[in-house]
mmCIF file of C-alpha atoms in Angstrom:
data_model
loop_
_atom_site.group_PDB
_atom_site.id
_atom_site.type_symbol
_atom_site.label_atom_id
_atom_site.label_comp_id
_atom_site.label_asym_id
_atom_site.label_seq_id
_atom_site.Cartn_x
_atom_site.Cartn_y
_atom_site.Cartn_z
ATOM 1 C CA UNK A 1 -32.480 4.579 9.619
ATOM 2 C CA UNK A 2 -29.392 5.165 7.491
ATOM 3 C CA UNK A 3 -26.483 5.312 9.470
ATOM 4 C CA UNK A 4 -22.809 7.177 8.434
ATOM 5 C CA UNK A 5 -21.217 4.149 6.745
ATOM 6 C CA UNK A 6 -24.107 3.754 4.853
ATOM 7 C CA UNK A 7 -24.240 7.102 3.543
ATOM 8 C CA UNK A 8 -20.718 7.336 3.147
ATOM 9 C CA UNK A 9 -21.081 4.153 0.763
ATOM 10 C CA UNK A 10 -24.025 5.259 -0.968
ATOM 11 C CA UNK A 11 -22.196 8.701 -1.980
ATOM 12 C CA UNK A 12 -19.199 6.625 -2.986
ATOM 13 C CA UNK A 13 -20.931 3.927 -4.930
ATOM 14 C CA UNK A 14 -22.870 7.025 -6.861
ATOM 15 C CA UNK A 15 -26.527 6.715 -4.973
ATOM 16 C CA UNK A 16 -26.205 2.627 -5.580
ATOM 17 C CA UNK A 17 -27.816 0.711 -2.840
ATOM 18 C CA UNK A 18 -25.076 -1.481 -2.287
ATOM 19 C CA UNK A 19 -23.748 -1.873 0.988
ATOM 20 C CA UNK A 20 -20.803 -4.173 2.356
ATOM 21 C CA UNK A 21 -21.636 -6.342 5.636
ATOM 22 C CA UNK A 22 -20.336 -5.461 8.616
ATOM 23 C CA UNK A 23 -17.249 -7.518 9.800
ATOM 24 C CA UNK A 24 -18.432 -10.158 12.397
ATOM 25 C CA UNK A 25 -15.624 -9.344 14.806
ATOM 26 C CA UNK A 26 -18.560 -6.533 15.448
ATOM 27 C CA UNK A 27 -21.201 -7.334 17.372
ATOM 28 C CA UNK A 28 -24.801 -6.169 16.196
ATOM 29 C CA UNK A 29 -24.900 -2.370 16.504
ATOM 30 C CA UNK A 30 -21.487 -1.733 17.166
ATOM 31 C CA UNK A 31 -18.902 0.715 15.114
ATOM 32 C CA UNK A 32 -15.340 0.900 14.267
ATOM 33 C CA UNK A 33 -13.500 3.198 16.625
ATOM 34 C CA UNK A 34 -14.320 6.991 15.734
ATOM 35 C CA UNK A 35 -10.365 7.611 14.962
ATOM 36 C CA UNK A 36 -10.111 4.120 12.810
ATOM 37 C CA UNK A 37 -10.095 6.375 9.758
ATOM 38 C CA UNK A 38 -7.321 8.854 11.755
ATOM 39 C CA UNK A 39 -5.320 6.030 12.604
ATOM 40 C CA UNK A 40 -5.091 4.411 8.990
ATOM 41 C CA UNK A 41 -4.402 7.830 7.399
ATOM 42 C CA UNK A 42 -1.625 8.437 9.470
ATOM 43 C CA UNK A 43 -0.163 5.321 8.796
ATOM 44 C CA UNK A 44 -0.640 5.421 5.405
ATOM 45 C CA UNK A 45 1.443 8.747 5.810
ATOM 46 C CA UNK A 46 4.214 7.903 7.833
ATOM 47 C CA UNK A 47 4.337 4.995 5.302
ATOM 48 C CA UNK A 48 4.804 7.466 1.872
ATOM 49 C CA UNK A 49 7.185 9.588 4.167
ATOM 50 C CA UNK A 50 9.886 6.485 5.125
ATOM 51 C CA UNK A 51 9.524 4.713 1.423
ATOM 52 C CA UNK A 52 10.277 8.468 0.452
ATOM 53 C CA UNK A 53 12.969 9.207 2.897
ATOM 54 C CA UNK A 54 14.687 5.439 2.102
ATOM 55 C CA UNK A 55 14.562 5.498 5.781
ATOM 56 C CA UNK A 56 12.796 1.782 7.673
ATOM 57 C CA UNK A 57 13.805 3.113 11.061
ATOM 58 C CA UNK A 58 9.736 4.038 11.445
ATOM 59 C CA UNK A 59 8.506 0.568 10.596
ATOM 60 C CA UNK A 60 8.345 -1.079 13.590
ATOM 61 C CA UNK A 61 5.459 1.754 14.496
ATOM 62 C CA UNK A 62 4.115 1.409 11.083
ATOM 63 C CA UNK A 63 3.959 -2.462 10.816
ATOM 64 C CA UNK A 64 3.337 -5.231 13.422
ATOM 65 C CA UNK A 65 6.019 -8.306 14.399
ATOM 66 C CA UNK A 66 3.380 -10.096 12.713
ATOM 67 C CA UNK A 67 2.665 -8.660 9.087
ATOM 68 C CA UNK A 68 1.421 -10.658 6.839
ATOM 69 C CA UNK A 69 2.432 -9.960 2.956
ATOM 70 C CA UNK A 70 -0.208 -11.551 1.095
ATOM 71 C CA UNK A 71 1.537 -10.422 -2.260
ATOM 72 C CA UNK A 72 4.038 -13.564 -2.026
ATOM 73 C CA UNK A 73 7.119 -11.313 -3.470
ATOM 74 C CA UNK A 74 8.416 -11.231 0.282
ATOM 75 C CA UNK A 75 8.118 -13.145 3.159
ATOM 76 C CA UNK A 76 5.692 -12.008 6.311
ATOM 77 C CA UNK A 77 7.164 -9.798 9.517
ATOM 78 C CA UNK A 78 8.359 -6.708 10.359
ATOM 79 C CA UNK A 79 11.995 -7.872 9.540
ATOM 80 C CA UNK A 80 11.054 -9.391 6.261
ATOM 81 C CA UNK A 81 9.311 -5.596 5.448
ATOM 82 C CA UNK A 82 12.218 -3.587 6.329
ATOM 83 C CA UNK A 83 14.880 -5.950 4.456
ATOM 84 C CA UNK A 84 12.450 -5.680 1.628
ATOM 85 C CA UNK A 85 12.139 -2.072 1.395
ATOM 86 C CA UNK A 86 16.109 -2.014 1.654
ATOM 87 C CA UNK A 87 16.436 -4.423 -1.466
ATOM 88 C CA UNK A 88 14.015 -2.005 -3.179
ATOM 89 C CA UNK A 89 15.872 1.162 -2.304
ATOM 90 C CA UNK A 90 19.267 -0.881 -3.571
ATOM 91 C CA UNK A 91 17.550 -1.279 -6.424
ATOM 92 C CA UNK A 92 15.461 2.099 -7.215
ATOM 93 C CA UNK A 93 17.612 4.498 -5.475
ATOM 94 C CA UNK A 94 15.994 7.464 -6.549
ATOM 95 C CA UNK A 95 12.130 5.780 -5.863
ATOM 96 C CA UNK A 96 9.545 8.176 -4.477
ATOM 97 C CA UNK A 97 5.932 7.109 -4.229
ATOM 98 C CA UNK A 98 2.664 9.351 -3.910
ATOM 99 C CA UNK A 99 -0.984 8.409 -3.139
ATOM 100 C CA UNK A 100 -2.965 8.834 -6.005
ATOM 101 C CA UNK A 101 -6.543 8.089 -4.049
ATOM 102 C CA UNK A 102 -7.309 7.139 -0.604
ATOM 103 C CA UNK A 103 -10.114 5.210 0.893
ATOM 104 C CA UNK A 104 -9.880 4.519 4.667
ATOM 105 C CA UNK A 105 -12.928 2.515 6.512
ATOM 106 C CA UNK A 106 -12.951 1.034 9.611
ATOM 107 C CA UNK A 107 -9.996 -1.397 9.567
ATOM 108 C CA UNK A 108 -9.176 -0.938 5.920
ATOM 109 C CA UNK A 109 -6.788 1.522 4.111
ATOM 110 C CA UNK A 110 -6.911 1.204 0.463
ATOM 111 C CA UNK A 111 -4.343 3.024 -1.951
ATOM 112 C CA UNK A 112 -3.671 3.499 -5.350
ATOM 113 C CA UNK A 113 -0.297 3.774 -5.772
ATOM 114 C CA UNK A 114 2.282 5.010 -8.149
ATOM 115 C CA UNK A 115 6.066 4.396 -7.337
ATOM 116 C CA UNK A 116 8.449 6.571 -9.396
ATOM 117 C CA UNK A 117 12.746 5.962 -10.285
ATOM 118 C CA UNK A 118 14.983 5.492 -13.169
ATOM 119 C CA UNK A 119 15.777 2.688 -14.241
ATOM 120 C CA UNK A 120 19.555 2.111 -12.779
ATOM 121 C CA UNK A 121 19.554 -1.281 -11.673
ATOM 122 C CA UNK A 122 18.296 -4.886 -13.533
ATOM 123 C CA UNK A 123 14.416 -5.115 -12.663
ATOM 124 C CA UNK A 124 11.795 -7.441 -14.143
ATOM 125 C CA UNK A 125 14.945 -9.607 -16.373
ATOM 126 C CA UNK A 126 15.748 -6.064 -18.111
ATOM 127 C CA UNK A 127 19.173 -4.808 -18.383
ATOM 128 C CA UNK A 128 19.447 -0.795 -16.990
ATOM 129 C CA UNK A 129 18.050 1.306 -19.588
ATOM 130 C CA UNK A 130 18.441 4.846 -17.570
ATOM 131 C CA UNK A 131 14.865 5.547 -18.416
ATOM 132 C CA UNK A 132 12.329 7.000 -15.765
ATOM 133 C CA UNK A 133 9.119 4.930 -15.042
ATOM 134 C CA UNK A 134 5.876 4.793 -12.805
ATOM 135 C CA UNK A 135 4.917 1.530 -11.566
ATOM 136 C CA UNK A 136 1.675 2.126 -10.559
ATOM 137 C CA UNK A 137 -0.383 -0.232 -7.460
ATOM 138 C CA UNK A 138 -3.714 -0.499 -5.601
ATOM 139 C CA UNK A 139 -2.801 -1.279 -1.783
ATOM 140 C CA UNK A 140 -4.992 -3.227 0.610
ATOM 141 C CA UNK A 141 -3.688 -3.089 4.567
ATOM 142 C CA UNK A 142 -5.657 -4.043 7.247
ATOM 143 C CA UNK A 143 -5.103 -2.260 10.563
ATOM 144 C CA UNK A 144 -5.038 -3.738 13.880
ATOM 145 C CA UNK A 145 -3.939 -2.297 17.217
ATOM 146 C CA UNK A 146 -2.315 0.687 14.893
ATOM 147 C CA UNK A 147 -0.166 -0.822 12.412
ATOM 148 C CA UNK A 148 -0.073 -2.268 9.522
ATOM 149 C CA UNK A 149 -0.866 -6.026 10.146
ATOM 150 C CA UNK A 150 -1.986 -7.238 6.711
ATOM 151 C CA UNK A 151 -1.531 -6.177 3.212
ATOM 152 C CA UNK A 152 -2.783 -7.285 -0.106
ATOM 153 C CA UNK A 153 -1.503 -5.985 -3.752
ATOM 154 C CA UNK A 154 -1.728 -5.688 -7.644
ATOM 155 C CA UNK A 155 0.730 -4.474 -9.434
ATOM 156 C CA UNK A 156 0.712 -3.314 -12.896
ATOM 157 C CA UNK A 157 4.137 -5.158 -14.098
ATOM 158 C CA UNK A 158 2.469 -5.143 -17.309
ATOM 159 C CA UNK A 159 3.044 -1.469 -17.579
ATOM 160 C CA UNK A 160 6.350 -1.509 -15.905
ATOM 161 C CA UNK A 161 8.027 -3.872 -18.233
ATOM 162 C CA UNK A 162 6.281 -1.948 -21.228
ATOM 163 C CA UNK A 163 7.876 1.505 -20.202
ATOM 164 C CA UNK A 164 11.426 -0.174 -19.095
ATOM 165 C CA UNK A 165 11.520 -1.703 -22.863
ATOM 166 C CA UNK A 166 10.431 1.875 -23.983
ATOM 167 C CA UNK A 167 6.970 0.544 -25.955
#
């Protein structure tokens, strides 16, 4: 019998038959927690609101002591998070970010990404140009005991250098 993840993958991979295994942390038979999906949309939410407030006061009950930053731009930990974010408000001090698309199952929230700001400080080796750009991301954070305890990136530099030289 086809269970809910199953159908909810089948709608999203378009009727394909193509289903991810379970994690083994599960035993046979056993589901995420009913409010997994809750829990990683409102972190993913209180998340957008502090980047968009410039305000890390809420990370400790977004992120764990332990996060892990798989990206390798900043070190892991809470405290290596929050001075990140601050560096990147020092930098982009108009930034704003909005979720694009969403897709939250079991331990997993996945977001694409686009960060907005003008172009006020030095960023990528370019000089201040005063022009507006979107540097847009696909986010990967794995939840555990309600926070953010691992995240994976990709960022589209590519595109960010090409709209900061104004090609």
């Amino acid at each position: 019998m086809t269970n809910r993840r199953e159908v909810l993958a089948l709608g999203i991979l378009g009727g394909t038959a193509l289903l991810a295994p379970q994690r083994a942390a599960l035993a046979a038979g056993d589901c995420p927690p009913a409010n997994a999906t809750a829990i990683g949309a409102v972190l993913l939410d209180k998340y957008v609101a502090a980047v968009n407030a410039h305000d890390t006061s809420s990370f400790p009950e977004i992120h764990s002591e332990s996060y892990i930053q798989h990206s390798g731009r900043s070190p892991n930990g809470l405290a290596a998070q929050i001075e990140n974010f601050r560096g990147i408000f020092g930098r982009m001090p108009d930034v704003q970010t909005r979720v694009e698309d969403r897709i939250i199952a079991g331990d997993k929230v996945v977001a694409r990404m686009t960060f907005s700001a003008t172009h006020t400080q030095p960023l990528q080796g370019i000089a201040p140009t005063g022009r507006r750009f979107t540097l847009r991301t696909i986010d990967i954070w794995r939840v555990e005991n309600g926070k953010f305890a691992e995240h994976w990136d990709i960022v589209d530099y590519q595109g960010l250098q090409k709209q900061l030289r104004g090609e």
